PDB file of C-alpha atoms in Angstrom:
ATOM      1  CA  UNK A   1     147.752 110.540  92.015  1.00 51.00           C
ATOM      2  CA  UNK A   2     149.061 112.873  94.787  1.00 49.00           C
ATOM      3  CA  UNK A   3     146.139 114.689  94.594  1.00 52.00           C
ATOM      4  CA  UNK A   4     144.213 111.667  94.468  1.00 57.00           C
ATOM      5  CA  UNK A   5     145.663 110.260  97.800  1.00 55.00           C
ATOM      6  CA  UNK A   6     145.639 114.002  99.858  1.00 65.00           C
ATOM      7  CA  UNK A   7     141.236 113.303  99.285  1.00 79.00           C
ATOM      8  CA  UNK A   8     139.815 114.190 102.787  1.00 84.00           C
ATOM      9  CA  UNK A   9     137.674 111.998 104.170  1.00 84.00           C
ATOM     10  CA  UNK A  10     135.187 114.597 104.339  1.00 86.00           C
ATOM     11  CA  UNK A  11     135.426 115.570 100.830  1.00 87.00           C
ATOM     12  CA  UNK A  12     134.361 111.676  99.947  1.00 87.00           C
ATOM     13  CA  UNK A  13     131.439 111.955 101.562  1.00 85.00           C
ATOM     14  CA  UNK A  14     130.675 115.161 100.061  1.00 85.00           C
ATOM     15  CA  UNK A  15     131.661 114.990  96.422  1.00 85.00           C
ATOM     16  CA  UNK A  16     131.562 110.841  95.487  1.00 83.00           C
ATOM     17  CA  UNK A  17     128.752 109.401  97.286  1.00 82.00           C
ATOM     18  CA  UNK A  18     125.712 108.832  95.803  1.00 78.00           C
ATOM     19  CA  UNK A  19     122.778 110.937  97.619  1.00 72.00           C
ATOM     20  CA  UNK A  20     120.781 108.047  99.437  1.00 63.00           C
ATOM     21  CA  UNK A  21     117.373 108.958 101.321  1.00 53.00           C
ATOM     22  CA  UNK A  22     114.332 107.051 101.625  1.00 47.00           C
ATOM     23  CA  UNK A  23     114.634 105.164  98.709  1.00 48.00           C
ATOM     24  CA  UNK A  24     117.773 103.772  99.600  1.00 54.00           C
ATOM     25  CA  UNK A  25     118.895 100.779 101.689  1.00 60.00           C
ATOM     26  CA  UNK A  26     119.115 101.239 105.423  1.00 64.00           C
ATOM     27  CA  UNK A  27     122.794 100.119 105.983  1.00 74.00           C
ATOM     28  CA  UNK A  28     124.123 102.919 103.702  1.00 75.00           C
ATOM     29  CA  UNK A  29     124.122 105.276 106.113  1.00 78.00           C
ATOM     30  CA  UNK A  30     126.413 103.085 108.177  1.00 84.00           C
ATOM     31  CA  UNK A  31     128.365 101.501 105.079  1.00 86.00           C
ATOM     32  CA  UNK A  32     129.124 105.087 103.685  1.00 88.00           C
ATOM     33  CA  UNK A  33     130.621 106.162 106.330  1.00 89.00           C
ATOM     34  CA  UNK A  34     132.610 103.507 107.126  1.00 91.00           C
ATOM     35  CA  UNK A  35     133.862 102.549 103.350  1.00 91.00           C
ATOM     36  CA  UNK A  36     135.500 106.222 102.474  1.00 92.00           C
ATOM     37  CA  UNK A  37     138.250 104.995 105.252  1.00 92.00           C
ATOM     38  CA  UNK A  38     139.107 102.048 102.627  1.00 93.00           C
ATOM     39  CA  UNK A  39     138.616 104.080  99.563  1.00 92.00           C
ATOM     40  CA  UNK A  40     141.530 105.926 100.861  1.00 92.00           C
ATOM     41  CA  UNK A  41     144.074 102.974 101.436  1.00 91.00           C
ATOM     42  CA  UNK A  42     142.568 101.480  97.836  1.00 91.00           C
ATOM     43  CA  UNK A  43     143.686 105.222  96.541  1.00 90.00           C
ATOM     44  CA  UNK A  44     146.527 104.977  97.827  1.00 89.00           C
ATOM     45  CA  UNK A  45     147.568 101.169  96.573  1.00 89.00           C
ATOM     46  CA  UNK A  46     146.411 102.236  93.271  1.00 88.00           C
ATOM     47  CA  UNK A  47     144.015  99.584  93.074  1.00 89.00           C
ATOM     48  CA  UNK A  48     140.896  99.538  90.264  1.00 89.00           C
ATOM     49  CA  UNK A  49     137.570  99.497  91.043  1.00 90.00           C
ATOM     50  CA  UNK A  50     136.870  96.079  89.225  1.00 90.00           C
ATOM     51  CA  UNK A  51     140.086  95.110  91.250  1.00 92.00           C
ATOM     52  CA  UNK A  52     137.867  96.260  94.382  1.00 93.00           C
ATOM     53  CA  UNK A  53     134.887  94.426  93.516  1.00 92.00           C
ATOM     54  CA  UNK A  54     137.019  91.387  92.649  1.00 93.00           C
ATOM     55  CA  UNK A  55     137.826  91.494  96.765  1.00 94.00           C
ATOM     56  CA  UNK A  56     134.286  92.429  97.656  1.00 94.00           C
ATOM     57  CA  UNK A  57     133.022  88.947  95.882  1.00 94.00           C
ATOM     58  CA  UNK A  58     136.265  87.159  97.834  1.00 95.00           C
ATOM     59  CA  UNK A  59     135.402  88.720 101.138  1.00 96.00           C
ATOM     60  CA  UNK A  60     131.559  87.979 100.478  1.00 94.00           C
ATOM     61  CA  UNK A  61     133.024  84.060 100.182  1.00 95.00           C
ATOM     62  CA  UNK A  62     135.187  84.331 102.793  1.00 97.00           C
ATOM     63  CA  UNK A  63     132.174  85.698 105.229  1.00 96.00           C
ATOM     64  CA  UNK A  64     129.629  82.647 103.878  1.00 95.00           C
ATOM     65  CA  UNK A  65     132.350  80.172 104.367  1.00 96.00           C
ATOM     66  CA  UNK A  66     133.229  81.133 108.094  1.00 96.00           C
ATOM     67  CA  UNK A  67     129.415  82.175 108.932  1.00 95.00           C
ATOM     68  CA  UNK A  68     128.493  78.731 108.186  1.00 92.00           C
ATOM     69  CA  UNK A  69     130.340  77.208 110.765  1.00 93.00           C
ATOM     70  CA  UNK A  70     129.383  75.881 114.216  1.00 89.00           C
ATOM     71  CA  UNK A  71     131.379  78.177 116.198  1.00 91.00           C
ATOM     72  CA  UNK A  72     131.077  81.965 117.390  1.00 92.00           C
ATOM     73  CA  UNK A  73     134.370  82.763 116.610  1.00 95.00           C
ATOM     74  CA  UNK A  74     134.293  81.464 113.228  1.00 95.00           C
ATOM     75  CA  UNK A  75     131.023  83.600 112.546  1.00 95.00           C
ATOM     76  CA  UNK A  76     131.863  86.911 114.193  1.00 95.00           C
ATOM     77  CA  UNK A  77     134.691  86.691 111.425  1.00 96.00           C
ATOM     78  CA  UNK A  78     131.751  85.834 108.971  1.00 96.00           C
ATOM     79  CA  UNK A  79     130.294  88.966 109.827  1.00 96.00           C
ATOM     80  CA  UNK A  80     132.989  90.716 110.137  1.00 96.00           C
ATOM     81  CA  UNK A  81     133.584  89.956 106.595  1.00 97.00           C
ATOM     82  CA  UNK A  82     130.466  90.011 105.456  1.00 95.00           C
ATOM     83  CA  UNK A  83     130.025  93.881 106.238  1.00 94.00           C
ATOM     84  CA  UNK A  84     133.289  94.655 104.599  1.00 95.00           C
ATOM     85  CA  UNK A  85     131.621  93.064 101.137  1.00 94.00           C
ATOM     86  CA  UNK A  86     128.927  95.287 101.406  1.00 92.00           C
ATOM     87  CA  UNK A  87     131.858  98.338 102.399  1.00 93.00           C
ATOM     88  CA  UNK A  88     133.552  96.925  99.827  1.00 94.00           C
ATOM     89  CA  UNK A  89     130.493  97.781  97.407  1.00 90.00           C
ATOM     90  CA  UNK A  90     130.415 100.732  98.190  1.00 90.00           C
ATOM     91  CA  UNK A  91     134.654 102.107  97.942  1.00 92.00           C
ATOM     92  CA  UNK A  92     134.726 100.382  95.045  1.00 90.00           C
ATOM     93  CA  UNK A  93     131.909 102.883  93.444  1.00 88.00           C
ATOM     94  CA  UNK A  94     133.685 105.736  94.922  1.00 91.00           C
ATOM     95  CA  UNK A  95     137.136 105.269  93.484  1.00 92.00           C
ATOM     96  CA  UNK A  96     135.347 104.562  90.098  1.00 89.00           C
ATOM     97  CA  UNK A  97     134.215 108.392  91.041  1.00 89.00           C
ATOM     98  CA  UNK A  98     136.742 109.623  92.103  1.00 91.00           C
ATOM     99  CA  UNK A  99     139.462 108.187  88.971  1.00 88.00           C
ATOM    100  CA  UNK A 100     136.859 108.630  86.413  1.00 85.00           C
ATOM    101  CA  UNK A 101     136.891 104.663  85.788  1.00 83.00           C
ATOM    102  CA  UNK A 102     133.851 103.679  84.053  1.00 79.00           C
ATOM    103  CA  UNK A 103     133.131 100.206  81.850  1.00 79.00           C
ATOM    104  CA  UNK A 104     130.493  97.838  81.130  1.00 76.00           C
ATOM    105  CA  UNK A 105     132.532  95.486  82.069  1.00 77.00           C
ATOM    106  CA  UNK A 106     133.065  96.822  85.515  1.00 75.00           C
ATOM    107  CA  UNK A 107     128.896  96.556  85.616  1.00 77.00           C
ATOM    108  CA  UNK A 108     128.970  93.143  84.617  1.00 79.00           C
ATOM    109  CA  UNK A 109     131.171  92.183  87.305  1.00 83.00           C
ATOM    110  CA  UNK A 110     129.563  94.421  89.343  1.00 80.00           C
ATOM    111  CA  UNK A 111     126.564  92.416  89.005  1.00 77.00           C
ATOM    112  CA  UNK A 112     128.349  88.977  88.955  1.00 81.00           C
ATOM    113  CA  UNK A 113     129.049  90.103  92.788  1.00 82.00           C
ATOM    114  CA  UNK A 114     125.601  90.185  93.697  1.00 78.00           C
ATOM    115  CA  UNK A 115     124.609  86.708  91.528  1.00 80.00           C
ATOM    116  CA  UNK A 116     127.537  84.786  93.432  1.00 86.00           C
ATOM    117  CA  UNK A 117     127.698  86.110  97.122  1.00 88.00           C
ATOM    118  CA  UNK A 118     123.752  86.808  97.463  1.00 84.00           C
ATOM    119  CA  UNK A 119     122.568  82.660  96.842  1.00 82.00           C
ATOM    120  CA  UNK A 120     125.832  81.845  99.081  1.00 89.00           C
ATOM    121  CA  UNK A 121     125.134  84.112 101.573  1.00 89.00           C
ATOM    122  CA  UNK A 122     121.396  82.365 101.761  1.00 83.00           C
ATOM    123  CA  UNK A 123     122.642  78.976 101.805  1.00 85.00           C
ATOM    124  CA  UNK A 124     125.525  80.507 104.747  1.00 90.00           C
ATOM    125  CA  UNK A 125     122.232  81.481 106.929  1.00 86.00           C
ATOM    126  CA  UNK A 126     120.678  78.412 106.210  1.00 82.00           C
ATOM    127  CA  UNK A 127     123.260  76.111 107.519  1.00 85.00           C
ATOM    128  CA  UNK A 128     124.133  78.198 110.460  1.00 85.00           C
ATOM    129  CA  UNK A 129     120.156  78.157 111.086  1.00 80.00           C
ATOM    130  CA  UNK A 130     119.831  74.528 110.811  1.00 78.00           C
ATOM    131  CA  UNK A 131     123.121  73.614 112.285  1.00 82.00           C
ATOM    132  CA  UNK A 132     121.572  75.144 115.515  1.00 79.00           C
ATOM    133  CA  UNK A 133     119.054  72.375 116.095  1.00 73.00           C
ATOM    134  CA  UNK A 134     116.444  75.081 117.121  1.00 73.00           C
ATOM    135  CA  UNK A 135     113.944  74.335 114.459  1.00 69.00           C
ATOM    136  CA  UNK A 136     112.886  71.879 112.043  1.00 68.00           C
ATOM    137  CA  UNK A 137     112.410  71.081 108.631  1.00 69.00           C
ATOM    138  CA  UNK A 138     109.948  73.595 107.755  1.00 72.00           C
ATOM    139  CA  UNK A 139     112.511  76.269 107.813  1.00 68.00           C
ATOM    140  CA  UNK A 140     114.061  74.687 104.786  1.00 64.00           C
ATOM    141  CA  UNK A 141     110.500  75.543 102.938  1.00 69.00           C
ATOM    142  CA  UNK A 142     110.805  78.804 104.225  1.00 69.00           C
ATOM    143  CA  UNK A 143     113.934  79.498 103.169  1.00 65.00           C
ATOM    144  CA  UNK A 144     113.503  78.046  99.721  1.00 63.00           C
ATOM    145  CA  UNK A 145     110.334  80.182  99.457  1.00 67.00           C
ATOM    146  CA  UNK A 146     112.177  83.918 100.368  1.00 64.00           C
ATOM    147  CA  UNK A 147     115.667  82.633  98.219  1.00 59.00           C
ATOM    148  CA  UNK A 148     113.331  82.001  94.851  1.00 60.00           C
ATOM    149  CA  UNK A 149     110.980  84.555  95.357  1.00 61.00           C
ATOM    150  CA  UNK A 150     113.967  87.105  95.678  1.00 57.00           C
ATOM    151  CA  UNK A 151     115.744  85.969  92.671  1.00 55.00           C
ATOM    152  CA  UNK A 152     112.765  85.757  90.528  1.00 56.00           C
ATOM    153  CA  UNK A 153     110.954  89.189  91.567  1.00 56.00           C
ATOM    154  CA  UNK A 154     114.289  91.174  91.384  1.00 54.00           C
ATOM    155  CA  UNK A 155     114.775  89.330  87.601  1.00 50.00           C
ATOM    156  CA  UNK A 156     111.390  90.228  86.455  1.00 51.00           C
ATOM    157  CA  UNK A 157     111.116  94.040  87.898  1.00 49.00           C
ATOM    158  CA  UNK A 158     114.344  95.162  87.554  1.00 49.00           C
ATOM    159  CA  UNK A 159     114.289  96.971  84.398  1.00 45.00           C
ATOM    160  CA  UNK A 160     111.140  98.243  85.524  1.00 47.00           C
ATOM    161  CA  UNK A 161     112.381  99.093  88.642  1.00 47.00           C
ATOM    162  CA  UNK A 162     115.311 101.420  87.701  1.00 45.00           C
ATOM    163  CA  UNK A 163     112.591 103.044  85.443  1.00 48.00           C
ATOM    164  CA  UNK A 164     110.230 103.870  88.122  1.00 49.00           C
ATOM    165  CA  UNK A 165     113.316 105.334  90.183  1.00 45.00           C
ATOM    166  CA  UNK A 166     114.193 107.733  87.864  1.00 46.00           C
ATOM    167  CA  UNK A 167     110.248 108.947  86.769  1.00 49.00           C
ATOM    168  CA  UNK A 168     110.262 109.219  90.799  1.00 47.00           C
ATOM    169  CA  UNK A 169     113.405 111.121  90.790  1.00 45.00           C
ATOM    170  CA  UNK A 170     112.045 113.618  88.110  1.00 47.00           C
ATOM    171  CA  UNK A 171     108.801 113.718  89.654  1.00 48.00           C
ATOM    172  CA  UNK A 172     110.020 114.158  93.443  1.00 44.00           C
ATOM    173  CA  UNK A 173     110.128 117.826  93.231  1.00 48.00           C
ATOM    174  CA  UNK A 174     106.466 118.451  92.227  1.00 47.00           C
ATOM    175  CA  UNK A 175     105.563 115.507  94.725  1.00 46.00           C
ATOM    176  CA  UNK A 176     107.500 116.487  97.985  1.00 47.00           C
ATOM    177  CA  UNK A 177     104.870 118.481  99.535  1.00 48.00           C
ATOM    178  CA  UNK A 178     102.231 116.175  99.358  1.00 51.00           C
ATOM    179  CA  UNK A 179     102.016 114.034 102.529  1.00 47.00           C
ATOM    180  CA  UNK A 180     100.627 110.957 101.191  1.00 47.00           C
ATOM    181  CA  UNK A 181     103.797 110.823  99.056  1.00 49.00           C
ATOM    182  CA  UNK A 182     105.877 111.343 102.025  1.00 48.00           C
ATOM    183  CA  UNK A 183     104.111 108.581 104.081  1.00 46.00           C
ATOM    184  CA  UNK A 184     104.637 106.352 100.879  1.00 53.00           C
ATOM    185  CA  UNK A 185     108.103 106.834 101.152  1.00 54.00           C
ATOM    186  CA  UNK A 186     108.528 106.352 104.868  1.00 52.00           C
ATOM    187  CA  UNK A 187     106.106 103.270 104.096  1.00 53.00           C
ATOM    188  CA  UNK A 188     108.452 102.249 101.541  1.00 55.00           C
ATOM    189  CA  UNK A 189     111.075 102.450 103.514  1.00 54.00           C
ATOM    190  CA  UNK A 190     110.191 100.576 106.657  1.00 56.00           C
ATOM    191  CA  UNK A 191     109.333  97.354 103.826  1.00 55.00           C
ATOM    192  CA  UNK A 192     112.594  98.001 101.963  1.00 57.00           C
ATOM    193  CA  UNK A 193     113.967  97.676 105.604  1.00 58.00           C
ATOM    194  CA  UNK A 194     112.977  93.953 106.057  1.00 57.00           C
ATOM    195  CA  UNK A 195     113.303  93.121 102.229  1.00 58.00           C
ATOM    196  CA  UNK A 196     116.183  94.695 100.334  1.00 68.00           C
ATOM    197  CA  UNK A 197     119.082  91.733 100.753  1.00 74.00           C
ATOM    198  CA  UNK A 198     121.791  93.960 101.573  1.00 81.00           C
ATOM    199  CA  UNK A 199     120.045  94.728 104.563  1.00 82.00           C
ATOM    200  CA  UNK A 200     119.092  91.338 105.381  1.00 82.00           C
ATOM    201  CA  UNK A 201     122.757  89.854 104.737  1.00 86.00           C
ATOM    202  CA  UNK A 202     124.035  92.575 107.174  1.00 89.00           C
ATOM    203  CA  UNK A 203     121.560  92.528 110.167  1.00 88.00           C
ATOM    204  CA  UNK A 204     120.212  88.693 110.294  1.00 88.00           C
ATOM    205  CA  UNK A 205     123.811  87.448 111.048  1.00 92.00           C
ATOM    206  CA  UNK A 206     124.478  89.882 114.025  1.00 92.00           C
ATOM    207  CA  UNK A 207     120.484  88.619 115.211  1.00 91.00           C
ATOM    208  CA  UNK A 208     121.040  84.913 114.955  1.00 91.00           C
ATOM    209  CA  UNK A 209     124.504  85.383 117.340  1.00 92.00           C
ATOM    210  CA  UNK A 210     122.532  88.030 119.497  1.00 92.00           C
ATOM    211  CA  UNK A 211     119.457  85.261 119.800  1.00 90.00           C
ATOM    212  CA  UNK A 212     118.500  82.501 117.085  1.00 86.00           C
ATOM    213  CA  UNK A 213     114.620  82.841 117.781  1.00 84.00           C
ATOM    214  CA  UNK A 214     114.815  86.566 117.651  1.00 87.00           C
ATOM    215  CA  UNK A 215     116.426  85.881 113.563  1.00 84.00           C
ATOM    216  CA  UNK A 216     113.489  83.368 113.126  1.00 80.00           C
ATOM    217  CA  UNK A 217     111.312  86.053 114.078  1.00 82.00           C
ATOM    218  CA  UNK A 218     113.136  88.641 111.237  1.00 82.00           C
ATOM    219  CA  UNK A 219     112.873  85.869 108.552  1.00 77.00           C
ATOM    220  CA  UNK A 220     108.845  85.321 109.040  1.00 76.00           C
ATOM    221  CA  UNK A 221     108.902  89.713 109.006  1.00 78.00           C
ATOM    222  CA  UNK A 222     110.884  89.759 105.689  1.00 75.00           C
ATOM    223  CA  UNK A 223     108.935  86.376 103.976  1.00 72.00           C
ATOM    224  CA  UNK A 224     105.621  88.503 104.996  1.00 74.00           C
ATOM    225  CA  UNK A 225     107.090  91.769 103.794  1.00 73.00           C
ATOM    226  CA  UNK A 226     108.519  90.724 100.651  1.00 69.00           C
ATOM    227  CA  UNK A 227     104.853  89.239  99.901  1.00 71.00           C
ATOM    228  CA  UNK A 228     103.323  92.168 100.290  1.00 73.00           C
ATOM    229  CA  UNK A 229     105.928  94.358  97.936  1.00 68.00           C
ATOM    230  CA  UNK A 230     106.109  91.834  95.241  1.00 68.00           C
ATOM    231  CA  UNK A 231     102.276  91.792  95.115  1.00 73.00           C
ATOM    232  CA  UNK A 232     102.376  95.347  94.842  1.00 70.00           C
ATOM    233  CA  UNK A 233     105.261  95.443  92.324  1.00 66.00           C
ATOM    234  CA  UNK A 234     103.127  93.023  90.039  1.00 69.00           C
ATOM    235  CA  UNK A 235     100.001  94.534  90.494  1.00 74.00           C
ATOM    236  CA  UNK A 236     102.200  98.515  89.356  1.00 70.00           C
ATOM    237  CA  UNK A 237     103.553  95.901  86.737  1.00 65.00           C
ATOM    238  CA  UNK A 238     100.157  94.740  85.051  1.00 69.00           C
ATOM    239  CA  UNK A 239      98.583  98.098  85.290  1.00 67.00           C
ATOM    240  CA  UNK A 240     101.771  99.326  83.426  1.00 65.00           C
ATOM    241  CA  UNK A 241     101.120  96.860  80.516  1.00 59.00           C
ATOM    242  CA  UNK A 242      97.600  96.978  80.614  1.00 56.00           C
ATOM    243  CA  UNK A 243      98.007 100.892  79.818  1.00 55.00           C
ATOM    244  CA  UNK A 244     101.484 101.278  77.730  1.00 53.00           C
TER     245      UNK A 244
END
């Protein structure tokens, strides 16, 4: 473990994070270079990465529970907390690295995380939305409409999904010179920005304290956005069927 603890900051980065690009969400550039600082201390207190992602779905909690309430102390600590889930995410991938401490059952609770802070993290917006008195009922609809969609999309593509990243990932090198691939990607991107949750759990609540219209505004961009990729994603889905 000495060795373990002496890890450099710099070597983190380096050796056990994952290589993220256009594909990948937006806030990893700022979450990975933020979470190697508590992969360290969670080095040095021993601690496992299921043990990690057990305080990532606490501090996702914690961050829902605070957000929610009427008070801009109470949700600066939401946020607060609600970045270090998604930092949390993140160390507790790189210790799994780093110890060589892999398990399906660290996958399962892995993915437990996501199932339990994502719907309470919705419901945390919602209330801190409505609570404002800024807008009226229709919201609700809206936000009904961009929490189902989400969950049902992600539970219907993501097989196919993860398949389609790595044919992409094998593919990339014959593909990276041609510049309709690259302004696919970039395309890709910008959507992903508005759509992937993580990103949406981490900017909208820093928005909504900044001004509540202007994270009105982002939910309308990512209800739109979302539209247009799960369209897409059904229509890749279909053709994938139609020619297995």
């Amino acid at each position: 473990m000495g060795v373990i603890n002496e890890l450099s900051y710099k070597k983190i980065r380096k050796e056990y994070q994952p290589k993220y690009g256009l594909d990948s969400i937006a806030i990893d550039a700022y979450a990975y270079m933020v979470s190697p600082l508590i992969t360290k201390i969670c080095l040095r207190l021993k601690l496992l990465p299921n043990t990690i992602t057990i305080g990532m779905i606490i501090s996702g909690i914690i961050g829902a529970v605070f957000f929610s309430i009427n008070s801009l102390i109470c949700k600066s600590i939401g946020i607060v907390f609600i970045h270090l889930w998604y930092i949390l995410d993140c160390s507790d991938g790189e210790v799994a690295r780093i110890t060589s401490t892999f398990s399906d059952y660290g996958k399962e609770i892995d993915y437990m995380a996501h199932t339990v802070n994502h719907p309470l993290f919705i419901i945390s917006f919602f209330l801190a939305f409505y609570k404002s008195g800024e807008f009226g009922i229709e919201w609700i609809v809206i936000w009904m409409l961009i929490m189902c969609s989400d969950g049902f999309f992600r539970m219907i593509f993501s097989l196919d999904y993860m398949e389609k990243i790595k044919r992409s990932k094998e593919n990339y090198g014959e593909k990276r010179k041609n510049k309709v691939f690259i302004f696919r990607k970039i395309g890709k991107y910008v959507m992903g920005f508005f759509t992937q949750f993580p990103n949406f759990a981490l900017i909208f609540p820093i928005l909504f304290i900044i001004n509540i219209k202007i994270s009105a505004f982002y939910i309308i961009v990512d209800a739109i956005a979302s539209i247009i990729i799960y369209i897409h994603a059904l229509i890749s889905w279909i053709h994938k069927v139609h020619y297995k």
